[in-house]
Structures are given as C-alpha cells and as structure tokens.
Amino acid sequence: MKRRFPLLMTALMFGYAFLYGPILSLIVYSFNESRLVTVWAGFSTKWYGELLHNQQLLDAAWLSVKVAATTACGAVVLGTLAALALVRFRRFRGRGTLQVMVTAPLVMPEVIIGLSLLLLFVAMQDSIGWPDGRGQLTITLAHTTFAMAYVTVIVQSRLAHMDQSLEEAALDLGARPLKVFFTITLPLIAPALAAGWLLAFTLSLDDLVVASFVSGPGATTLPMVVYSSVRLGVSPEINALATIIVLLVSSAVAIAGVLLYRQEKRAQREQNLG
Amino acid sequence: MKGLPLSPLRGRGLIIGVPWFWLGLFFLLPFLFVLKISLSEPVLAQPPYMDLIREVEDGLVSISVNFGNYLLLWEDPLYRGALFGSLKISAISTLFCLLFGYPMAYAIARAPSHWRLPLLMLIILPFWTSFLIRVYAWIGILKGNGLLNNFLIWSGLIDQPLEILHTPLAVYIGIVYSYLPFVVLPLYATLVRLDLTLLEAAADLGCRPWKQFLTITLPLSLPGVIAGGMLVFIPVVGEFVIPDLLGGPDTLMIGKLMWTEFFSNKDWPLASSLAAVLLVVLIIPFVALRHFEQREEAV
C-alpha cells in the first residue's frame, strides 16, 4: 500500500491540474493588455472596465440574478418538501413516481427539459392563458423544476442521517408537530438548506440551454449573452467576466465549506464527550 | 413509523402533494406534449405546428396523426448517424472519465482522513463555476494559435500548429473535463467504505497488489463505477454546448441537431420526435442507474 501511494498522489495532482488549468488560464489572460487573447502584451485591468460599460451584459446579469434568487428560494421549499416526503413517509401511493421524478432531472439532457417545458408553456397559454407570454416567469418555473431535484438529494441525505430522538422527545413533551419542525428539524437541516440554496442559485445562473428554449424575445439571461459572444470566438471581456464569476463562486463555496467543516468538527467533539 | 414529527394527515398530504403536483405538472406532463407535437405536421405559423385535433365545422372534429417525422429519423442517414454518433461519443467519453476518475477517487479514499474533505471540495469546486465558461476556456487552449499549440511550438515538439479545435478530439476533451467530477464522487463513496481487512487478508495469503485490485477492489466498487458511468453517459448523449463550441461540422450529436431543428429550421415537430427518440433510448441506462442507487440506499 505504502509503496503505491506516491503514484496515486501523482495521478491526483495531474487530475487537479487538468481541472484547474483551464480556469487559471482564463484568469491570467483576463489581465492581458492585448485583444489577441493568447498573446501576452502586459498587465491591464481595462477589460474589467469595459464590462462595466456593457449595458446589454449588465441587464442580462441583473435578470439572471433575479431569476436565480427566486429559483433558489422556490427550489429549497419544494426540494425540502420532497425530501421530507421521501425520507419520513416510507409508504404512500405515488412514492416510486416521486422518487423517479426527483432523480430524472439530474441526468436528463437539458435539450429535452427545455423543449418539453416550452411545449407545455405554449399549450398552457393556449388553453388557460397562463403563463402569459414567455420570459422571466417561464425561465424561473423551468429552473425551479430542475434545481429542486438537486436540493432534494442534498436534504434527503441530511434527513436520513439525522438523529430523530430530539424530535421525538419534543413531541413526547407535548410540542405541536409544526413547532417541532420549525424549532428542531429546520435548524438541524439548515446547513443542507444553505448548500441547496447556493447550488440551485449557481445552477440557475449558469443555465444556457433550458433558458434559451423557454425564454421569450424580451428576456435574455447572462449565459445567453455569453454564448452569443463566445460563438464568435475568444474575447478578453468574457475572460474578465469569467474571472469575476469564478472568484465570487469559489469564495462563497469556500466560506460555506469552512462553516460546514467547523460544524461537523463541533458535532464530532460533542459526540466524543457524550 | 412511530414518532413522526409531521404526522397529522393534512400536513402529510401537503408535504407529499405539493412537490408531486409540481413535478407532475412541470416534469411529467410536458413529455406528453413532446409526444403529441412529434406526431403533428409543421406549418408556417405561431406556434409552428398543426394541432392533432381540430374542429373543422361545428361539432365536426378531425384528428390527423403524422408518423412522417419518425420515418424521416429512421430513413435519413443524417439523423440516424447523429443518434449513433452521440451514443458512441458518450460511451467513449464515459470510459475515459472512469479511467481518469478511478485513480483520483482511489487516492482520495486512501488519503489521511483529515485530508479527504478538502480534497473532495477541490473536485466539486469547478462544478460550481460556470459550465459554459469552463467549456469556453478550452477554445483558448486548443485553437490554432492557442496556448497548447504555442507551448508545443515553443518547446520544439512540433513546428506546425496541431488542429484540435473543431475536431472530435476537442469534444472528447471537453466532455471528460466537464463530467469528471460526476464519476469521482460516486466512486469515492464506494471506495471509502471498502473493508480494508479484506485486502490485508489477501495480502497475508500472498496475493499480489494488482491481483488484489482486480479480484477485490474493482468488483466491490462496481456499483460506484456504474452509478458514476451513468451520471456521465445519460446527459452526455444529449449534450449541446460542448459539441457546439468545441466540435466541428462533422461531429454530429443529437442534442445539437435538435437545437438546429428547433431554433434555425423552426421545425418543432421534428425536434420533438428527436427528443422522444432520445428519451426512449435513455430509459435503459436510467433504469440501470436507479437500480444501483436503490441498492446503495438499502446498504
């Protein structure tokens, strides 16, 4: 075992280099003076300045943030309900279907999700007049549907590994079920909810394919703007935008990771004491 | 079943009913529309298809079902080629994801326990940053005067830039890069639970490390291999962004074809029939994935 370890570690290091190399190259070249992305012409932050003057991009970013925030909140509520149903109620009619419906969006190709939802929205508008037209609302509904599946998986695993004796004790002492849920269950699963919210937010912020299908003429999200400019080739502005996104996301994830890590440590210590 | 904190029937009904209704409406029901539109004829209108059931006169209803789209998919080598091409590209890239991901997952599972969480975080982190941007990064690396070619020419290994961007190779690189985290996580989950005493016993009895791996570790980690493999294979068959940005005109994939039929040709019925075929094809690997996940849950 010991002898093979350096070999494995080398493989791991290569893996990380493969995962992070391309992202690092974007960050480095976002500070490149030249418009020719791959020729280094000196350090400059001018592309960041240009980003701030690109009104189309700023509008799209604002729309994406609005959609992502609404999506994340909706997905956390729906995903938590689905996780509660699947973990706490072992038997009910339609359980198998629910289980499939929360697993399938995780692997379903986005083109199928996008096209099928668009056809649904068109048919709904035809027959009941809602949703009226396509845009922010239809994108949010579509994103909530696939993001809730991810939230369900995260909350499900947390609920399954949770100690239920506290809830039982509170119920035995006469607390109402709803009160038990809000004062005991919810705080215990809060880290999973926070992680789920963040994941739903980033998934929505990142989605190009589903949004392109269900969006209307007036609503252009950030990935749609990025996509149309990327199709024309590499541009330093997109590099600068990528750097901002990468830094924002990685610092959010790092903070969340440290918080989760500390909480786990504390829980372990308490367990060791008890 | 005792001590459920949310046992009153009304609460129970809501907890089950609300997500069920949502997913039924926005996930299950839409497939029926895909099926319906795939059987209709394209017309120049808004929306661009003819309804299957139309009222011709008062009370007189005409129903027309058109299987022409499916016939076209079967007969036209373009569509058939795209379907089989997607399956081939997906299978090969899944294999490479597993080949690269397995040693990584193994190394993390055997690392000192306080290292495992940070190492796993490093695998997940790229997954959180924009997919589109990570694929885009490869354009700058792989193109004719990109970073890779510049480096290879500078180091004297080649004197003419290699043509990688817009070839199948670029698509494979993009897929393996984007989907690698999906195989590492399930593989790690099975490898970390592996009972090490089995390996010790085998070693004590004189089994060589390679044989230990082939006869103990690999068979026991098979559920992780299948789960990880399916998590890559299924979405990649319908992948659009990677073949569109990194692939060339000869890398036909069904997801990209669907996009073209829908957005450029405005042929919603044909795009729907492509989606329906893709859906049916993907049911088998999906059932396999569910099967192994359920076994994992039971453990």
mmCIF file of N, CA, C and O in Angstrom, chain B residues 141-206:
data_model
loop_
_atom_site.group_PDB
_atom_site.id
_atom_site.type_symbol
_atom_site.label_atom_id
_atom_site.label_comp_id
_atom_site.label_asym_id
_atom_site.label_seq_id
_atom_site.Cartn_x
_atom_site.Cartn_y
_atom_site.Cartn_z
ATOM 1 N N ILE B 141 -7.406 27.380 -25.326
ATOM 2 C CA ILE B 141 -6.283 26.457 -25.171
ATOM 3 C C ILE B 141 -6.033 25.679 -26.461
ATOM 4 O O ILE B 141 -4.904 25.506 -26.891
ATOM 5 N N LEU B 142 -7.120 25.214 -27.090
ATOM 6 C CA LEU B 142 -6.969 24.264 -28.191
ATOM 7 C C LEU B 142 -6.851 24.886 -29.579
ATOM 8 O O LEU B 142 -6.424 24.221 -30.516
ATOM 9 N N LYS B 143 -7.225 26.164 -29.717
ATOM 10 C CA LYS B 143 -7.291 26.693 -31.089
ATOM 11 C C LYS B 143 -5.900 26.808 -31.730
ATOM 12 O O LYS B 143 -4.880 26.687 -31.043
ATOM 13 N N GLY B 144 -5.909 27.056 -33.035
ATOM 14 C CA GLY B 144 -4.678 27.031 -33.829
ATOM 15 C C GLY B 144 -3.526 27.795 -33.196
ATOM 16 O O GLY B 144 -2.425 27.277 -33.048
ATOM 17 N N ASN B 145 -3.772 29.076 -32.811
ATOM 18 C CA ASN B 145 -2.707 29.828 -32.148
ATOM 19 C C ASN B 145 -2.985 29.926 -30.638
ATOM 20 O O ASN B 145 -2.749 30.928 -30.005
ATOM 21 N N GLY B 146 -3.538 28.842 -30.101
ATOM 22 C CA GLY B 146 -3.902 28.818 -28.680
ATOM 23 C C GLY B 146 -2.744 28.433 -27.789
ATOM 24 O O GLY B 146 -1.614 28.240 -28.242
ATOM 25 N N LEU B 147 -3.046 28.318 -26.495
ATOM 26 C CA LEU B 147 -1.990 28.084 -25.505
ATOM 27 C C LEU B 147 -1.248 26.774 -25.740
ATOM 28 O O LEU B 147 -0.022 26.727 -25.668
ATOM 29 N N LEU B 148 -1.999 25.707 -26.043
ATOM 30 C CA LEU B 148 -1.361 24.400 -26.189
ATOM 31 C C LEU B 148 -0.401 24.399 -27.382
ATOM 32 O O LEU B 148 0.756 23.993 -27.258
ATOM 33 N N ASN B 149 -0.889 24.892 -28.527
ATOM 34 C CA ASN B 149 -0.034 24.923 -29.717
ATOM 35 C C ASN B 149 1.175 25.828 -29.509
ATOM 36 O O ASN B 149 2.294 25.482 -29.880
ATOM 37 N N ASN B 150 0.940 27.001 -28.896
ATOM 38 C CA ASN B 150 2.063 27.897 -28.623
ATOM 39 C C ASN B 150 3.117 27.215 -27.762
ATOM 40 O O ASN B 150 4.314 27.330 -28.003
ATOM 41 N N PHE B 151 2.629 26.482 -26.765
ATOM 42 C CA PHE B 151 3.565 25.807 -25.856
ATOM 43 C C PHE B 151 4.345 24.719 -26.594
ATOM 44 O O PHE B 151 5.570 24.620 -26.459
ATOM 45 N N LEU B 152 3.621 23.928 -27.398
ATOM 46 C CA LEU B 152 4.278 22.823 -28.094
ATOM 47 C C LEU B 152 5.291 23.339 -29.123
ATOM 48 O O LEU B 152 6.360 22.761 -29.287
ATOM 49 N N ILE B 153 4.972 24.450 -29.776
ATOM 50 C CA ILE B 153 5.904 25.010 -30.748
ATOM 51 C C ILE B 153 7.116 25.604 -30.030
ATOM 52 O O ILE B 153 8.264 25.392 -30.410
ATOM 53 N N TRP B 154 6.839 26.291 -28.929
ATOM 54 C CA TRP B 154 7.913 26.899 -28.139
ATOM 55 C C TRP B 154 8.881 25.827 -27.619
ATOM 56 O O TRP B 154 10.091 26.009 -27.618
ATOM 57 N N SER B 155 8.318 24.690 -27.229
ATOM 58 C CA SER B 155 9.174 23.644 -26.662
ATOM 59 C C SER B 155 9.846 22.826 -27.767
ATOM 60 O O SER B 155 10.644 21.943 -27.475
ATOM 61 N N GLY B 156 9.517 23.114 -29.024
ATOM 62 C CA GLY B 156 10.192 22.437 -30.114
ATOM 63 C C GLY B 156 9.644 21.066 -30.456
ATOM 64 O O GLY B 156 10.222 20.366 -31.278
ATOM 65 N N LEU B 157 8.533 20.654 -29.829
ATOM 66 C CA LEU B 157 7.979 19.330 -30.100
ATOM 67 C C LEU B 157 7.326 19.269 -31.477
ATOM 68 O O LEU B 157 7.336 18.237 -32.133
ATOM 69 N N ILE B 158 6.743 20.371 -31.901
ATOM 70 C CA ILE B 158 6.121 20.407 -33.223
ATOM 71 C C ILE B 158 6.529 21.716 -33.893
ATOM 72 O O ILE B 158 6.945 22.664 -33.224
ATOM 73 N N ASP B 159 6.426 21.787 -35.217
ATOM 74 C CA ASP B 159 6.694 23.081 -35.843
ATOM 75 C C ASP B 159 5.464 23.626 -36.565
ATOM 76 O O ASP B 159 5.463 24.767 -36.992
ATOM 77 N N GLN B 160 4.460 22.792 -36.738
ATOM 78 C CA GLN B 160 3.198 23.272 -37.298
ATOM 79 C C GLN B 160 2.127 23.136 -36.207
ATOM 80 O O GLN B 160 2.094 22.119 -35.509
ATOM 81 N N PRO B 161 1.265 24.143 -36.043
ATOM 82 C CA PRO B 161 0.224 24.008 -35.024
ATOM 83 C C PRO B 161 -0.697 22.817 -35.316
ATOM 84 O O PRO B 161 -1.039 22.558 -36.464
ATOM 85 N N LEU B 162 -1.055 22.086 -34.264
ATOM 86 C CA LEU B 162 -1.962 20.951 -34.418
ATOM 87 C C LEU B 162 -3.389 21.468 -34.544
ATOM 88 O O LEU B 162 -3.763 22.461 -33.925
ATOM 89 N N GLU B 163 -4.151 20.765 -35.353
ATOM 90 C CA GLU B 163 -5.550 21.146 -35.498
ATOM 91 C C GLU B 163 -6.379 20.304 -34.529
ATOM 92 O O GLU B 163 -6.631 19.125 -34.774
ATOM 93 N N ILE B 164 -6.753 20.902 -33.405
ATOM 94 C CA ILE B 164 -7.516 20.151 -32.398
ATOM 95 C C ILE B 164 -8.923 20.698 -32.249
ATOM 96 O O ILE B 164 -9.892 19.951 -32.203
ATOM 97 N N LEU B 165 -9.020 22.040 -32.188
ATOM 98 C CA LEU B 165 -10.343 22.645 -32.031
ATOM 99 C C LEU B 165 -11.196 22.301 -33.246
ATOM 100 O O LEU B 165 -10.701 22.240 -34.366
ATOM 101 N N HIS B 166 -12.492 22.097 -33.018
ATOM 102 C CA HIS B 166 -13.449 21.715 -34.051
ATOM 103 C C HIS B 166 -13.162 20.332 -34.624
ATOM 104 O O HIS B 166 -13.398 20.071 -35.791
ATOM 105 N N THR B 167 -12.596 19.463 -33.809
ATOM 106 C CA THR B 167 -12.462 18.056 -34.190
ATOM 107 C C THR B 167 -13.116 17.224 -33.087
ATOM 108 O O THR B 167 -13.365 17.737 -31.993
ATOM 109 N N PRO B 168 -13.382 15.935 -33.357
ATOM 110 C CA PRO B 168 -13.950 15.084 -32.299
ATOM 111 C C PRO B 168 -13.068 15.057 -31.050
ATOM 112 O O PRO B 168 -13.584 15.006 -29.926
ATOM 113 N N LEU B 169 -11.753 15.122 -31.222
ATOM 114 C CA LEU B 169 -10.852 15.084 -30.062
ATOM 115 C C LEU B 169 -11.185 16.209 -29.083
ATOM 116 O O LEU B 169 -11.229 16.001 -27.858
ATOM 117 N N ALA B 170 -11.449 17.405 -29.604
ATOM 118 C CA ALA B 170 -11.777 18.534 -28.734
ATOM 119 C C ALA B 170 -13.069 18.255 -27.965
ATOM 120 O O ALA B 170 -13.193 18.610 -26.782
ATOM 121 N N VAL B 171 -14.038 17.608 -28.645
ATOM 122 C CA VAL B 171 -15.300 17.278 -27.971
ATOM 123 C C VAL B 171 -15.037 16.299 -26.828
ATOM 124 O O VAL B 171 -15.546 16.471 -25.710
ATOM 125 N N TYR B 172 -14.192 15.276 -27.102
ATOM 126 C CA TYR B 172 -13.872 14.318 -26.035
ATOM 127 C C TYR B 172 -13.199 15.023 -24.854
ATOM 128 O O TYR B 172 -13.539 14.777 -23.704
ATOM 129 N N ILE B 173 -12.234 15.885 -25.154
ATOM 130 C CA ILE B 173 -11.542 16.593 -24.075
ATOM 131 C C ILE B 173 -12.547 17.400 -23.257
ATOM 132 O O ILE B 173 -12.563 17.347 -22.019
ATOM 133 N N GLY B 174 -13.424 18.128 -23.943
ATOM 134 C CA GLY B 174 -14.404 18.953 -23.246
ATOM 135 C C GLY B 174 -15.334 18.140 -22.366
ATOM 136 O O GLY B 174 -15.638 18.537 -21.238
ATOM 137 N N ILE B 175 -15.776 16.999 -22.882
ATOM 138 C CA ILE B 175 -16.714 16.183 -22.100
ATOM 139 C C ILE B 175 -16.023 15.604 -20.878
ATOM 140 O O ILE B 175 -16.541 15.682 -19.755
ATOM 141 N N VAL B 176 -14.837 15.005 -21.077
ATOM 142 C CA VAL B 176 -14.138 14.396 -19.939
ATOM 143 C C VAL B 176 -13.857 15.464 -18.884
ATOM 144 O O VAL B 176 -14.065 15.253 -17.686
ATOM 145 N N TYR B 177 -13.438 16.639 -19.327
ATOM 146 C CA TYR B 177 -13.137 17.724 -18.404
ATOM 147 C C TYR B 177 -14.377 18.144 -17.608
ATOM 148 O O TYR B 177 -14.331 18.296 -16.394
ATOM 149 N N SER B 178 -15.503 18.303 -18.294
ATOM 150 C CA SER B 178 -16.699 18.817 -17.625
ATOM 151 C C SER B 178 -17.355 17.782 -16.727
ATOM 152 O O SER B 178 -17.980 18.129 -15.733
ATOM 153 N N TYR B 179 -17.259 16.505 -17.096
ATOM 154 C CA TYR B 179 -18.026 15.496 -16.371
ATOM 155 C C TYR B 179 -17.196 14.680 -15.387
ATOM 156 O O TYR B 179 -17.725 13.815 -14.706
ATOM 157 N N LEU B 180 -15.888 14.967 -15.315
ATOM 158 C CA LEU B 180 -15.028 14.201 -14.410
ATOM 159 C C LEU B 180 -15.530 14.197 -12.958
ATOM 160 O O LEU B 180 -15.571 13.136 -12.322
ATOM 161 N N PRO B 181 -15.953 15.352 -12.393
ATOM 162 C CA PRO B 181 -16.436 15.326 -11.005
ATOM 163 C C PRO B 181 -17.586 14.345 -10.780
ATOM 164 O O PRO B 181 -17.698 13.764 -9.706
ATOM 165 N N PHE B 182 -18.418 14.128 -11.809
ATOM 166 C CA PHE B 182 -19.580 13.246 -11.633
ATOM 167 C C PHE B 182 -19.181 11.794 -11.409
ATOM 168 O O PHE B 182 -19.951 11.030 -10.845
ATOM 169 N N VAL B 183 -18.007 11.371 -11.915
ATOM 170 C CA VAL B 183 -17.599 9.990 -11.657
ATOM 171 C C VAL B 183 -16.788 9.898 -10.372
ATOM 172 O O VAL B 183 -16.839 8.890 -9.682
ATOM 173 N N VAL B 184 -16.044 10.946 -10.051
ATOM 174 C CA VAL B 184 -15.178 10.855 -8.871
ATOM 175 C C VAL B 184 -16.019 10.709 -7.604
ATOM 176 O O VAL B 184 -15.699 9.893 -6.734
ATOM 177 N N LEU B 185 -17.120 11.461 -7.496
ATOM 178 C CA LEU B 185 -17.901 11.432 -6.256
ATOM 179 C C LEU B 185 -18.498 10.055 -5.945
ATOM 180 O O LEU B 185 -18.264 9.537 -4.858
ATOM 181 N N PRO B 186 -19.271 9.428 -6.860
ATOM 182 C CA PRO B 186 -19.803 8.098 -6.519
ATOM 183 C C PRO B 186 -18.703 7.058 -6.328
ATOM 184 O O PRO B 186 -18.837 6.179 -5.465
ATOM 185 N N LEU B 187 -17.608 7.155 -7.105
ATOM 186 C CA LEU B 187 -16.518 6.191 -6.937
ATOM 187 C C LEU B 187 -15.899 6.340 -5.553
ATOM 188 O O LEU B 187 -15.632 5.358 -4.865
ATOM 189 N N TYR B 188 -15.697 7.592 -5.148
ATOM 190 C CA TYR B 188 -15.155 7.837 -3.813
ATOM 191 C C TYR B 188 -16.070 7.216 -2.752
ATOM 192 O O TYR B 188 -15.600 6.559 -1.827
ATOM 193 N N ALA B 189 -17.392 7.447 -2.910
ATOM 194 C CA ALA B 189 -18.341 6.971 -1.907
ATOM 195 C C ALA B 189 -18.266 5.456 -1.728
ATOM 196 O O ALA B 189 -18.359 4.954 -0.607
ATOM 197 N N THR B 190 -18.060 4.698 -2.819
ATOM 198 C CA THR B 190 -17.968 3.246 -2.635
ATOM 199 C C THR B 190 -16.575 2.841 -2.159
ATOM 200 O O THR B 190 -16.441 1.940 -1.351
ATOM 201 N N LEU B 191 -15.539 3.536 -2.648
ATOM 202 C CA LEU B 191 -14.175 3.127 -2.297
ATOM 203 C C LEU B 191 -13.853 3.412 -0.840
ATOM 204 O O LEU B 191 -13.097 2.679 -0.201
ATOM 205 N N VAL B 192 -14.439 4.482 -0.280
ATOM 206 C CA VAL B 192 -14.100 4.841 1.082
ATOM 207 C C VAL B 192 -14.719 3.855 2.075
ATOM 208 O O VAL B 192 -14.249 3.696 3.195
ATOM 209 N N ARG B 193 -15.768 3.154 1.640
ATOM 210 C CA ARG B 193 -16.421 2.195 2.530
ATOM 211 C C ARG B 193 -15.851 0.790 2.390
ATOM 212 O O ARG B 193 -16.281 -0.137 3.061
ATOM 213 N N LEU B 194 -14.893 0.654 1.486
ATOM 214 C CA LEU B 194 -14.324 -0.672 1.236
ATOM 215 C C LEU B 194 -13.655 -1.214 2.505
ATOM 216 O O LEU B 194 -12.911 -0.499 3.165
ATOM 217 N N ASP B 195 -13.944 -2.463 2.801
ATOM 218 C CA ASP B 195 -13.388 -3.076 4.006
ATOM 219 C C ASP B 195 -11.914 -3.432 3.766
ATOM 220 O O ASP B 195 -11.599 -4.352 3.021
ATOM 221 N N LEU B 196 -11.010 -2.678 4.413
ATOM 222 C CA LEU B 196 -9.581 -2.864 4.148
ATOM 223 C C LEU B 196 -9.047 -4.199 4.660
ATOM 224 O O LEU B 196 -8.024 -4.679 4.184
ATOM 225 N N THR B 197 -9.754 -4.786 5.631
ATOM 226 C CA THR B 197 -9.264 -6.067 6.164
ATOM 227 C C THR B 197 -9.269 -7.150 5.089
ATOM 228 O O THR B 197 -8.473 -8.079 5.135
ATOM 229 N N LEU B 198 -10.184 -7.005 4.123
ATOM 230 C CA LEU B 198 -10.214 -7.973 3.016
ATOM 231 C C LEU B 198 -8.891 -7.943 2.264
ATOM 232 O O LEU B 198 -8.320 -8.976 1.924
ATOM 233 N N LEU B 199 -8.399 -6.717 2.002
ATOM 234 C CA LEU B 199 -7.140 -6.579 1.276
ATOM 235 C C LEU B 199 -5.982 -7.111 2.106
ATOM 236 O O LEU B 199 -5.074 -7.756 1.594
ATOM 237 N N GLU B 200 -6.033 -6.825 3.414
ATOM 238 C CA GLU B 200 -4.960 -7.318 4.298
ATOM 239 C C GLU B 200 -4.924 -8.835 4.291
ATOM 240 O O GLU B 200 -3.863 -9.448 4.200
ATOM 241 N N ALA B 201 -6.126 -9.426 4.391
ATOM 242 C CA ALA B 201 -6.199 -10.887 4.396
ATOM 243 C C ALA B 201 -5.610 -11.448 3.106
ATOM 244 O O ALA B 201 -4.812 -12.384 3.124
ATOM 245 N N ALA B 202 -5.978 -10.824 1.984
ATOM 246 C CA ALA B 202 -5.475 -11.288 0.694
ATOM 247 C C ALA B 202 -3.953 -11.150 0.641
ATOM 248 O O ALA B 202 -3.248 -12.052 0.176
ATOM 249 N N ALA B 203 -3.439 -10.016 1.158
ATOM 250 C CA ALA B 203 -2.000 -9.786 1.142
ATOM 251 C C ALA B 203 -1.292 -10.823 2.020
ATOM 252 O O ALA B 203 -0.243 -11.364 1.650
ATOM 253 N N ASP B 204 -1.883 -11.122 3.191
ATOM 254 C CA ASP B 204 -1.282 -12.111 4.086
ATOM 255 C C ASP B 204 -1.200 -13.473 3.430
ATOM 256 O O ASP B 204 -0.290 -14.240 3.677
ATOM 257 N N LEU B 205 -2.172 -13.751 2.580
ATOM 258 C CA LEU B 205 -2.191 -15.051 1.917
ATOM 259 C C LEU B 205 -1.345 -15.034 0.646
ATOM 260 O O LEU B 205 -1.405 -15.954 -0.150
ATOM 261 N N GLY B 206 -0.619 -13.934 0.433
ATOM 262 C CA GLY B 206 0.328 -13.896 -0.675
ATOM 263 C C GLY B 206 -0.226 -13.358 -1.981
ATOM 264 O O GLY B 206 0.355 -13.572 -3.037
#
